[in-house]
Coordinates of N, CA and C in Angstrom, one line a residue:
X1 N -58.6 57.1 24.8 CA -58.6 58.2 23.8 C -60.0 58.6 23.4
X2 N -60.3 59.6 23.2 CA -61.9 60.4 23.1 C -61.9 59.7 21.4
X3 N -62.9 60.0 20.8 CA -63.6 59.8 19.7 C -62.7 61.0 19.0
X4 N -63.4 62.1 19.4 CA -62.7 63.3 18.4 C -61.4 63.0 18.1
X5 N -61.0 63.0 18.9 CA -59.2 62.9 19.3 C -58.9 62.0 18.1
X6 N -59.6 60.8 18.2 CA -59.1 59.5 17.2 C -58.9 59.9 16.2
X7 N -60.7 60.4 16.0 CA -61.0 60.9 14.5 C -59.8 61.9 13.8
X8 N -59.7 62.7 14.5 CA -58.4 63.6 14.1 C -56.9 63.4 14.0
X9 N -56.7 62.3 14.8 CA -55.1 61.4 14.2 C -55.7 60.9 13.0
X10 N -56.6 60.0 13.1 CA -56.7 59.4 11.1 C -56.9 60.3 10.3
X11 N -57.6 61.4 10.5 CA -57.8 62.7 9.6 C -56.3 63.4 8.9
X12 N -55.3 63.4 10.1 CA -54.1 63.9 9.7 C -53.3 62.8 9.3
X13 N -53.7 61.5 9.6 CA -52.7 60.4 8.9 C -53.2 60.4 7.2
X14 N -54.5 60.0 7.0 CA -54.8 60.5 5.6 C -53.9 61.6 4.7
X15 N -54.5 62.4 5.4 CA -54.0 63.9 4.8 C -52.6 63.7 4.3
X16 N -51.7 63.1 5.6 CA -50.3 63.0 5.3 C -50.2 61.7 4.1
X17 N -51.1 60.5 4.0 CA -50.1 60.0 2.8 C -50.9 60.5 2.0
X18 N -51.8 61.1 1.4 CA -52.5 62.2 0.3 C -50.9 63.1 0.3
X19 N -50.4 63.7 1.0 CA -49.4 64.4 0.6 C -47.9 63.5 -0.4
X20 N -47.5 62.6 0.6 CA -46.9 61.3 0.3 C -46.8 61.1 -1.0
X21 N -48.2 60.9 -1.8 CA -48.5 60.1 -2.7 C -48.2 61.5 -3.7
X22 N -48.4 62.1 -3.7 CA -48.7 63.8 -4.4 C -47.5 64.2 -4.7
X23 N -46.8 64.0 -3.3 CA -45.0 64.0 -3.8 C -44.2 63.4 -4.7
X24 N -44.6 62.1 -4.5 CA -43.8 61.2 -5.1 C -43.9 61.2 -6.5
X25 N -45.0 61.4 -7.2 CA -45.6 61.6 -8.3 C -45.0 62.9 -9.0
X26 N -44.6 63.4 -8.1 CA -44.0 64.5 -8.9 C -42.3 64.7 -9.3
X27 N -42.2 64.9 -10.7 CA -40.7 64.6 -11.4 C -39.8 65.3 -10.7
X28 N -40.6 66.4 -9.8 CA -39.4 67.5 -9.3 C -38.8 67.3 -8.3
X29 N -39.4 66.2 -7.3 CA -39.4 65.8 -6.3 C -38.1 64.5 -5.9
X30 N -37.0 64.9 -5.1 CA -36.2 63.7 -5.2 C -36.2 63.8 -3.9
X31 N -35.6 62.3 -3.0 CA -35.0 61.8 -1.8 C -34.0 61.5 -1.6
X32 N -33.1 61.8 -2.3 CA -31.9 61.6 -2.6 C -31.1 62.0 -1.6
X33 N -31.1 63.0 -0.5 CA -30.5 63.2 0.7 C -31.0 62.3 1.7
X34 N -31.8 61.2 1.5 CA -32.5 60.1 2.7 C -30.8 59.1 2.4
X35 N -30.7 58.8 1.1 CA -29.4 58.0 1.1 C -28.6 58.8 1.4
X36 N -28.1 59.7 2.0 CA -26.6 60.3 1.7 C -25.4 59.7 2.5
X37 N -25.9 58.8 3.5 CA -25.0 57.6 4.1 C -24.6 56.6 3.4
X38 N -25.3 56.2 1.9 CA -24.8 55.3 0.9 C -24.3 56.2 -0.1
X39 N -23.6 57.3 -0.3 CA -22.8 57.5 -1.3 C -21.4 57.5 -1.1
X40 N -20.6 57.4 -2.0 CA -19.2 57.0 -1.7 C -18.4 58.1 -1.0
X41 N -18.5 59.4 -1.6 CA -17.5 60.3 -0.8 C -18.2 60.1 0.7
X42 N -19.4 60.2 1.2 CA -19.6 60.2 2.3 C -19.0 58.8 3.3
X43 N -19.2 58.2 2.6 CA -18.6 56.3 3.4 C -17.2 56.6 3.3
X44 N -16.9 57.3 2.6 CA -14.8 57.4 2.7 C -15.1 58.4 4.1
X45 N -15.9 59.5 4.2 CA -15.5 60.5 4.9 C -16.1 59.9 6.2
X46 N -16.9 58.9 6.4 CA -17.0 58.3 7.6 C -16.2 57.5 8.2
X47 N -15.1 56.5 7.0 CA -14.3 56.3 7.5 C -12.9 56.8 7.7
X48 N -12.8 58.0 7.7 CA -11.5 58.5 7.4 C -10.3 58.4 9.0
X49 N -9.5 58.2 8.6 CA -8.5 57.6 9.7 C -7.5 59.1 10.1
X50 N -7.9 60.4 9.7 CA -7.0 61.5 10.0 C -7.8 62.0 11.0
X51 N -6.5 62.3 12.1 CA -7.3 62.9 13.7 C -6.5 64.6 13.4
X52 N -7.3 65.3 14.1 CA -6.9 67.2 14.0 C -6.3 66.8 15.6
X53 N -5.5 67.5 16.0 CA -4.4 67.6 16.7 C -4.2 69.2 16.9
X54 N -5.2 70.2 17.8 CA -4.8 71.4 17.9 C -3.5 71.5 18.2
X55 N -3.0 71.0 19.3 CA -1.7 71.3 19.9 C -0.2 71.2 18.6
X56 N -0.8 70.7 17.6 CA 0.5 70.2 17.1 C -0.2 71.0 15.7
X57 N -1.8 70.6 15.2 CA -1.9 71.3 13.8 C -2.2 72.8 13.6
X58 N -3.0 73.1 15.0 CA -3.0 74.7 14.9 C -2.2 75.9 14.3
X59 N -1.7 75.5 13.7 CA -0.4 76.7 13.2 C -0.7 78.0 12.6
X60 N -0.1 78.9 12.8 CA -0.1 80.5 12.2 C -0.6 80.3 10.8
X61 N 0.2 79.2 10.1 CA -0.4 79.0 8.7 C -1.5 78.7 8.2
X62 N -2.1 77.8 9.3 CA -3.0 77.2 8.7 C -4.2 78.0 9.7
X63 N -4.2 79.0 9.9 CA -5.0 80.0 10.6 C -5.6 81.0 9.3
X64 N -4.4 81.1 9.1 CA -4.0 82.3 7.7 C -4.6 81.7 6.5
X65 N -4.5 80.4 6.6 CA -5.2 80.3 4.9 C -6.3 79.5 5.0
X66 N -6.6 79.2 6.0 CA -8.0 78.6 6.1 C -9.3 79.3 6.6
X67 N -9.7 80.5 5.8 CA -10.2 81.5 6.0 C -10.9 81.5 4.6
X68 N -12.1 82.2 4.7 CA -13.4 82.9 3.9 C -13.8 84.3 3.8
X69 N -13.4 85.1 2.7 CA -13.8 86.6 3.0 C -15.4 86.4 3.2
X70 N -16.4 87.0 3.4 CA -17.6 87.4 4.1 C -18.2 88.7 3.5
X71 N -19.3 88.4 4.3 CA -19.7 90.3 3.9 C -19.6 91.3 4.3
X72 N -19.7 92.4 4.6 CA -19.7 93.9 5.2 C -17.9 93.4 5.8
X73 N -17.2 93.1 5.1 CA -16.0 93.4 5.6 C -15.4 92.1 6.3
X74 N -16.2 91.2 7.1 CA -16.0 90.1 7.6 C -15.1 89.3 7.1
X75 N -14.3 88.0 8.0 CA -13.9 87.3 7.9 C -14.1 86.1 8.4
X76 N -14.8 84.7 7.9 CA -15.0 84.0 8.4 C -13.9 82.2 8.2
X77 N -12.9 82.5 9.5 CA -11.8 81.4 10.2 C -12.4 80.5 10.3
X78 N -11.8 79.2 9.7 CA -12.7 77.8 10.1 C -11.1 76.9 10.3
X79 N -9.8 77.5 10.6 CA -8.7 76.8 11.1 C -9.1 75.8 12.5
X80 N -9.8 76.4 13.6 CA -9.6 75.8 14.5 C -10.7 74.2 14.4
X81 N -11.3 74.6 13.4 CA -12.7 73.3 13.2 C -11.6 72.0 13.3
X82 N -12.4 71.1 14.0 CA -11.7 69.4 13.7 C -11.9 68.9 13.0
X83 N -11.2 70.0 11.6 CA -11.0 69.3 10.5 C -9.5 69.2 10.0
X84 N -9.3 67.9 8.8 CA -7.9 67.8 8.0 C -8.1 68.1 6.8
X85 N -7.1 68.6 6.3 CA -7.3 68.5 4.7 C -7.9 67.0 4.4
X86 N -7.8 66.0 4.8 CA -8.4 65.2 4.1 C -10.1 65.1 4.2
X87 N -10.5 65.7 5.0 CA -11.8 65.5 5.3 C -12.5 66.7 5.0
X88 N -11.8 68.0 4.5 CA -12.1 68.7 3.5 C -12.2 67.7 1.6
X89 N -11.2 67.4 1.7 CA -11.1 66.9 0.5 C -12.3 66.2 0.1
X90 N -12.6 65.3 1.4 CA -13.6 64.4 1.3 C -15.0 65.2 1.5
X91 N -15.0 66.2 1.8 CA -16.8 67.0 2.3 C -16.4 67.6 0.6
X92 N -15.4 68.3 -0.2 CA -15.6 68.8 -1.4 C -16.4 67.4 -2.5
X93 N -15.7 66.6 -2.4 CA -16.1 65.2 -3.0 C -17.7 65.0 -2.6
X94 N -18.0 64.9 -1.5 CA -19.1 64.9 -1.4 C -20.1 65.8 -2.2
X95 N -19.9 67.6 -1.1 CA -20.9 68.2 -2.5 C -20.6 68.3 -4.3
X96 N -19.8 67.8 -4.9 CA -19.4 67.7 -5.7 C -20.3 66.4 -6.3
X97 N -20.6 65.5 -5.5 CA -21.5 63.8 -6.0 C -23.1 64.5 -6.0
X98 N -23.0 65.5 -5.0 CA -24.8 65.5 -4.9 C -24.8 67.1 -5.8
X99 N -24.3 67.5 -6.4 CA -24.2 68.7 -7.2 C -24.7 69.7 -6.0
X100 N -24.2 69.9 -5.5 CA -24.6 71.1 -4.4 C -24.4 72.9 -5.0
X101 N -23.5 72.9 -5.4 CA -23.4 74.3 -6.2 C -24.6 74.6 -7.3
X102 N -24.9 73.3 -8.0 CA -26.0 73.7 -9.0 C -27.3 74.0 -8.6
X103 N -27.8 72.9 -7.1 CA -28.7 73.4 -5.9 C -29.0 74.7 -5.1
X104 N -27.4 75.3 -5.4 CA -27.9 76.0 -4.6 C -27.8 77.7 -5.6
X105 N -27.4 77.0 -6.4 CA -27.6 78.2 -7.7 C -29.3 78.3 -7.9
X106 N -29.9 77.2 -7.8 CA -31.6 77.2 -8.3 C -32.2 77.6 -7.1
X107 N -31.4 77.9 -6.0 CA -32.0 78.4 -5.2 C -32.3 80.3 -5.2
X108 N -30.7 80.7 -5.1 CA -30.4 82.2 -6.0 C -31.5 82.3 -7.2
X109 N -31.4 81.8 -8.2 CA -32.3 81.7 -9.4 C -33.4 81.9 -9.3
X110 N -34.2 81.4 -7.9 CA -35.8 81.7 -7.5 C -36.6 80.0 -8.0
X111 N -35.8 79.7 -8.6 CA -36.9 78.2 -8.9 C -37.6 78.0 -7.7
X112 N -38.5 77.2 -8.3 CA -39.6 76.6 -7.0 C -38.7 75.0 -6.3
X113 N -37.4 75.0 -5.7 CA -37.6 74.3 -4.9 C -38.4 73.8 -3.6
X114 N -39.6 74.3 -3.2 CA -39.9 74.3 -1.9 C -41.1 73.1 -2.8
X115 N -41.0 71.6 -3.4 CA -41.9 71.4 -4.0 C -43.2 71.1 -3.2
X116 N -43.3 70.6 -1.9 CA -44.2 70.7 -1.4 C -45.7 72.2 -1.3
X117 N -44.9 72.8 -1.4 CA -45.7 74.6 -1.5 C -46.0 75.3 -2.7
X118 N -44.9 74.8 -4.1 CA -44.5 74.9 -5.3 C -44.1 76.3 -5.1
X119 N -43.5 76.5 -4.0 CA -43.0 78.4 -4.2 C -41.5 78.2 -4.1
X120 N -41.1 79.5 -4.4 CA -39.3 80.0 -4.5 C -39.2 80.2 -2.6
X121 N -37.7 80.1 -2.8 CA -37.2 80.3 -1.3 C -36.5 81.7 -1.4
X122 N -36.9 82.9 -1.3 CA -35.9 84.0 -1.6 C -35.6 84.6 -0.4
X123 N -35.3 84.1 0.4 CA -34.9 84.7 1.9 C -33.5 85.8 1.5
X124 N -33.1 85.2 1.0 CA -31.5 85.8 0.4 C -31.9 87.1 -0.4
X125 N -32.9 87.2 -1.0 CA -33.9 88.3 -1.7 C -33.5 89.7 -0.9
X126 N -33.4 89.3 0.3 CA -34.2 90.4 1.3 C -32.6 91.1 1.9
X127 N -31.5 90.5 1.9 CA -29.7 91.0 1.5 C -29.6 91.3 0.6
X128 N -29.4 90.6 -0.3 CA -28.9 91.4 -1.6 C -29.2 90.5 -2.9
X129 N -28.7 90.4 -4.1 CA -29.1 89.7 -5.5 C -27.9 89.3 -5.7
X130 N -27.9 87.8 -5.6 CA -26.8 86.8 -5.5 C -27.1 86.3 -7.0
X131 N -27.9 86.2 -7.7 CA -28.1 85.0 -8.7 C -29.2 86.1 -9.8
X132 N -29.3 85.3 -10.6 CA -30.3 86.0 -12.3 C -31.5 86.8 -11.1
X133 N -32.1 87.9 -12.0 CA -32.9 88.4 -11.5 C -34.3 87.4 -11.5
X134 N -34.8 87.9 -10.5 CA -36.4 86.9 -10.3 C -37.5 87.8 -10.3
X135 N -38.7 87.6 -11.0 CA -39.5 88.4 -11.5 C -40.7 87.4 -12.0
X136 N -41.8 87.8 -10.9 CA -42.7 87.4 -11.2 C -44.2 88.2 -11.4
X137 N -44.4 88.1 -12.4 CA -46.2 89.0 -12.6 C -45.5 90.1 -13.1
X138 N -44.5 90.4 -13.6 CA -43.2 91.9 -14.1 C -42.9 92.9 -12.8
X139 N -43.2 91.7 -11.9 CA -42.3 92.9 -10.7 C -41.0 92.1 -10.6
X140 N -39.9 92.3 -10.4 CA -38.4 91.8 -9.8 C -38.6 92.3 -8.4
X141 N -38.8 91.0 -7.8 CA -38.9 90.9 -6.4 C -37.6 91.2 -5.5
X142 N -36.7 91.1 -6.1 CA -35.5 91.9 -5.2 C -36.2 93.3 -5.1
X143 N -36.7 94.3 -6.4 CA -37.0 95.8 -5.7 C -38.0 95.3 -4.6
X144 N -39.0 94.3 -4.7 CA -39.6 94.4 -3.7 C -39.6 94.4 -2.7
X145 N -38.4 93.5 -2.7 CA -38.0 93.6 -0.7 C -37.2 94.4 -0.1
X146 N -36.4 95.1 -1.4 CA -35.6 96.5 -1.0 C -37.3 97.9 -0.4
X147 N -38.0 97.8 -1.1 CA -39.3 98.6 -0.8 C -39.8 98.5 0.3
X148 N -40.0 96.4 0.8 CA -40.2 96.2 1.9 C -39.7 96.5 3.3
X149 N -38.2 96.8 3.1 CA -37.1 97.3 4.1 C -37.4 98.1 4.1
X150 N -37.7 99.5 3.4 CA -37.8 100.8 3.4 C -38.9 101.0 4.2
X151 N -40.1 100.1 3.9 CA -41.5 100.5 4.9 C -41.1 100.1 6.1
X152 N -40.3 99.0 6.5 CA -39.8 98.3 7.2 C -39.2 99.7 8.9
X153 N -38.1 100.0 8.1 CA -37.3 101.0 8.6 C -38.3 102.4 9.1
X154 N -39.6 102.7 8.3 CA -39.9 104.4 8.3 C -40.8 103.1 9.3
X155 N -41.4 102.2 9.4 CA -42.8 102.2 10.7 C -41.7 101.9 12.0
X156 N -40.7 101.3 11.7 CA -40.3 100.8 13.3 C -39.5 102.5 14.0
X157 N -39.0 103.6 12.9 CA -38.6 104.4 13.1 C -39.7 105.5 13.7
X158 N -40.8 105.1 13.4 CA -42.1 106.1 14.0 C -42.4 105.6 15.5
X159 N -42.1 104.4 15.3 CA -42.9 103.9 16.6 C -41.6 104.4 17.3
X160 N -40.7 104.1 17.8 CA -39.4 104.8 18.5 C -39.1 105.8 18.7
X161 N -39.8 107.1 17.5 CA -39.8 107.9 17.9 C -41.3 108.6 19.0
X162 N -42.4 108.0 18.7 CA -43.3 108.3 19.5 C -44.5 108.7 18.4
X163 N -44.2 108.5 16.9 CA -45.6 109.4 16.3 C -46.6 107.9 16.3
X164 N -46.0 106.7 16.2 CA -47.3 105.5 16.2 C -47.3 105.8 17.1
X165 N -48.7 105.4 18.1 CA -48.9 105.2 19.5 C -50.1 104.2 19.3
X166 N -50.2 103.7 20.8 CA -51.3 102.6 21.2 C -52.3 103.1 20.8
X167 N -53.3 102.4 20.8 CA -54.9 102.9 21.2 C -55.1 104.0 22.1
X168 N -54.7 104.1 23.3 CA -54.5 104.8 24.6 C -54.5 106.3 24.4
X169 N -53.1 106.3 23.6 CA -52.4 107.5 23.0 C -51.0 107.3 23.7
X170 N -50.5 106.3 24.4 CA -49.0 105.9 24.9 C -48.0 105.1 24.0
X171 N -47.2 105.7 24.2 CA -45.5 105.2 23.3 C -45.3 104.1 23.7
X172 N -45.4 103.6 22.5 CA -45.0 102.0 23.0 C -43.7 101.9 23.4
X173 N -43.2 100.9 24.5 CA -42.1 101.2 24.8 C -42.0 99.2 24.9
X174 N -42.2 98.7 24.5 CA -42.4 97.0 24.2 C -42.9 96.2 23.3
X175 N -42.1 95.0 22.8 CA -42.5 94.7 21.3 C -42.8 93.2 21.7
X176 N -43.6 92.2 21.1 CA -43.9 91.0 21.5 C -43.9 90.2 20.1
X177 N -42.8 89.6 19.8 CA -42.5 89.1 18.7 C -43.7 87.6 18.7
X178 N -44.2 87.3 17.1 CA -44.8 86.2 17.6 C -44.7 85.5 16.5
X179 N -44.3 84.0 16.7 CA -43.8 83.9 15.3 C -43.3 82.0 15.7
X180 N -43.0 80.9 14.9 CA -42.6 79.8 15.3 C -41.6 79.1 14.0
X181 N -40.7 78.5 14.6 CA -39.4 78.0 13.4 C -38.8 79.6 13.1
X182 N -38.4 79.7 11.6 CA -38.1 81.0 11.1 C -38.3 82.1 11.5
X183 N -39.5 82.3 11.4 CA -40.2 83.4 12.2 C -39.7 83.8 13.4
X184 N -39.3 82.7 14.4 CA -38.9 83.1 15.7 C -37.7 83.2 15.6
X185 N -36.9 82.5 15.3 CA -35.3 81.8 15.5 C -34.4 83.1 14.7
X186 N -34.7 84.3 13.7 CA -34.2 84.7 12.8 C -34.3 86.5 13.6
X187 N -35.2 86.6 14.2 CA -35.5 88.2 15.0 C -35.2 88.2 16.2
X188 N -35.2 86.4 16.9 CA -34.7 86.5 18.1 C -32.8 86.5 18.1
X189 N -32.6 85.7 17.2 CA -31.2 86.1 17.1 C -30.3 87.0 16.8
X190 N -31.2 88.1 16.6 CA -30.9 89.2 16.1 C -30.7 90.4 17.4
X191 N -32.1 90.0 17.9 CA -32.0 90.7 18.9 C -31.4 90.7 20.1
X192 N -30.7 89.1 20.2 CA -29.5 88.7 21.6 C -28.6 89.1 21.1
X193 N -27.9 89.1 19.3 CA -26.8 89.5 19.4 C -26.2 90.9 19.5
X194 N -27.4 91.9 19.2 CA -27.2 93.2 19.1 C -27.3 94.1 20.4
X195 N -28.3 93.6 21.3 CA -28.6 94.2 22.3 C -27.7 94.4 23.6
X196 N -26.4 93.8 23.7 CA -25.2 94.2 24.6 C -24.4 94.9 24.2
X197 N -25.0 95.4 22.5 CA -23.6 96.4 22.0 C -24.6 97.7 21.7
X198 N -25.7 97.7 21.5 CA -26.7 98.8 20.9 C -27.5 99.3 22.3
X199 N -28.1 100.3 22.2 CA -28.9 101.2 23.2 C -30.2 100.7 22.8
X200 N -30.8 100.2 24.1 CA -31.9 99.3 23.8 C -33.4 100.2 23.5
X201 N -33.6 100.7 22.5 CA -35.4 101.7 22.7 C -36.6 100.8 23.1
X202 N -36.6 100.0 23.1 CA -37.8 98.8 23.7 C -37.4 97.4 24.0
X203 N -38.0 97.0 24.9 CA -37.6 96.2 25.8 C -38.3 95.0 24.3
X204 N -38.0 93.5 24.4 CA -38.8 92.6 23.4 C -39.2 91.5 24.0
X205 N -40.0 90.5 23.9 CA -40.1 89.4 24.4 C -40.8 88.4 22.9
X206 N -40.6 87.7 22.9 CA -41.2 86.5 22.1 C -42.0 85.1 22.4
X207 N -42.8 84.8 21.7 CA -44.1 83.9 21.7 C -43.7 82.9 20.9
X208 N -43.5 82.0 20.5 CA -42.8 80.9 19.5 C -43.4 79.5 19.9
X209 N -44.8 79.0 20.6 CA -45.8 77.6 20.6 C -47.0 78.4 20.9
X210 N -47.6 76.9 20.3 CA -48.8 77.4 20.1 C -49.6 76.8 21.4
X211 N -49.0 76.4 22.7 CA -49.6 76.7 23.7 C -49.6 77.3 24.4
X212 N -50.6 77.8 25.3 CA -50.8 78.9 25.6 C -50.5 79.4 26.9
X213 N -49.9 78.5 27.9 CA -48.6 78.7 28.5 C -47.6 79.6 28.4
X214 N -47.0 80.0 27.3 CA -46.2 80.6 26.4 C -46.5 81.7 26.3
X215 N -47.4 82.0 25.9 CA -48.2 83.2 26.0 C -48.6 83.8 27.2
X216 N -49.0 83.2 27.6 CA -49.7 83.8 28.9 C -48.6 84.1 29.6
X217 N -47.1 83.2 29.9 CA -45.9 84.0 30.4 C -45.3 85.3 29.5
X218 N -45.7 85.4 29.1 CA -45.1 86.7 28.2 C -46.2 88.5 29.0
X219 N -47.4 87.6 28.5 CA -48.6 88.1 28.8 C -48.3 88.8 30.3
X220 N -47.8 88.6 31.3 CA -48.2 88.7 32.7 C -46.6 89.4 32.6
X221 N -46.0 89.9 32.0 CA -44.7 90.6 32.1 C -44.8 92.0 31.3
X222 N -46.1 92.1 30.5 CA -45.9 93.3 29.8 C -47.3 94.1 30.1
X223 N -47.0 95.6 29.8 CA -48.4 96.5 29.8 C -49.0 96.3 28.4
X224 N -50.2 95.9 28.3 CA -50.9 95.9 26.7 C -50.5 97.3 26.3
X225 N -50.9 98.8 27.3 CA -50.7 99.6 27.2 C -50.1 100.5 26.1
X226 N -48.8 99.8 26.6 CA -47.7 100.5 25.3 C -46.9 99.3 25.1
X227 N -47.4 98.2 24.7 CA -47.1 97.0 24.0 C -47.5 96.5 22.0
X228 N -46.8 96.4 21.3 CA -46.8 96.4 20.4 C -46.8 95.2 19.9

């Protein structure tokens, strides 16, 4: 192993228990999901002795009521899952021991769970206003992200139509998503599930590691030309 090399694992091993230590110290901070194999609803639901039986439990009825209204109209069926009432009973018991509804209300609410970052997680922001309004510096960030959609919509609507253009002066007609975790997993899934039912106006491809492999296959498939 080179010198640099070394120096730079103990550099980031530092770093990491400097974080460690930083966490721990902090009141807001729990590990409480490292045990979740020692709490009791979970050890019952590990051991639970009820088997799902499509052939025999599948029934009309329990199709019919084992269902979740959704949004835009949806319905989301969870009959066919290999699950029993009892192991529902026992996952309710569970989020119930680790307060999960109150978790995930402070999530809606904007608190800073992300304690490592000390920021809010408002992905949910950017759908719609599930929980108390959130407002920081006297903006309510929900208008914000309804604003951000709106810029969102009028730039991607320019470029499709042809008034953004390249450098060149050519329509872009290809988009190169670049992005890793979230970033990637959330646009790319968007765009496999839409694109056998919608009329495709640009072709896309995505970039998601940071070696350059990755890149460079993407690279050797598109015109910079009218690449975006």
């Amino acid at each position: 192993m080179s010198t640099d090399l070394f120096q730079s694992k103990q550099t980031c091993l530092k770093n990491r228990k400097k974080l460690n230590l930083k966490l721990q110290g902090r009141n807001t901070v729990t590990m409480e999901w490292k045990n979740l194999d020692k709490t009791d609803a979970f050890i019952q639901l590990r051991h639970t002795d009820t088997i799902f039986n499509p052939a025999d439990d599948l029934t009309a009825e329990r199709v019919n009521s084992w269902k979740v209204s959704a949004a835009a109209g949806m319905t989301f069926y969870y009959g066919a899952s290999m699950l029993t009432e009892t192991d529902l009973d026992r996952l309710q018991a569970l989020a119930d021991e680790q307060d999960l509804i109150a978790k995930y209300r402070a999530v809606l609410n904007g608190e800073r769970i992300n304690t490592g970052e000390d920021r809010r997680v408002l992905h949910q922001l950017t759908r719609g206003q599930l929980g108390e309004d959130v407002v920081e510096n006297g903006v309510n960030l929900r208008s914000f992200y309804e604003e951000q959609n709106i810029r969102i919509r009028d730039f991607s609507g320019k470029v499709h139509s042809g008034i953004i253009k390249g450098s060149t002066g050519k329509a872009f007609d290809t988009v190169v998503q670049i992005g890793i975790g979230g970033s990637d997993l959330g646009p790319r899934a968007l765009y496999l599930a839409l694109r056998q039912t919608q009329s495709p106006k640009m072709k896309a491809f995505f970039v998601s590691n940071v070696d350059p492999d990755d890149a460079a296959d993407v690279i050797s498939l598109i015109n910079p030309e009218t690449t975006l």
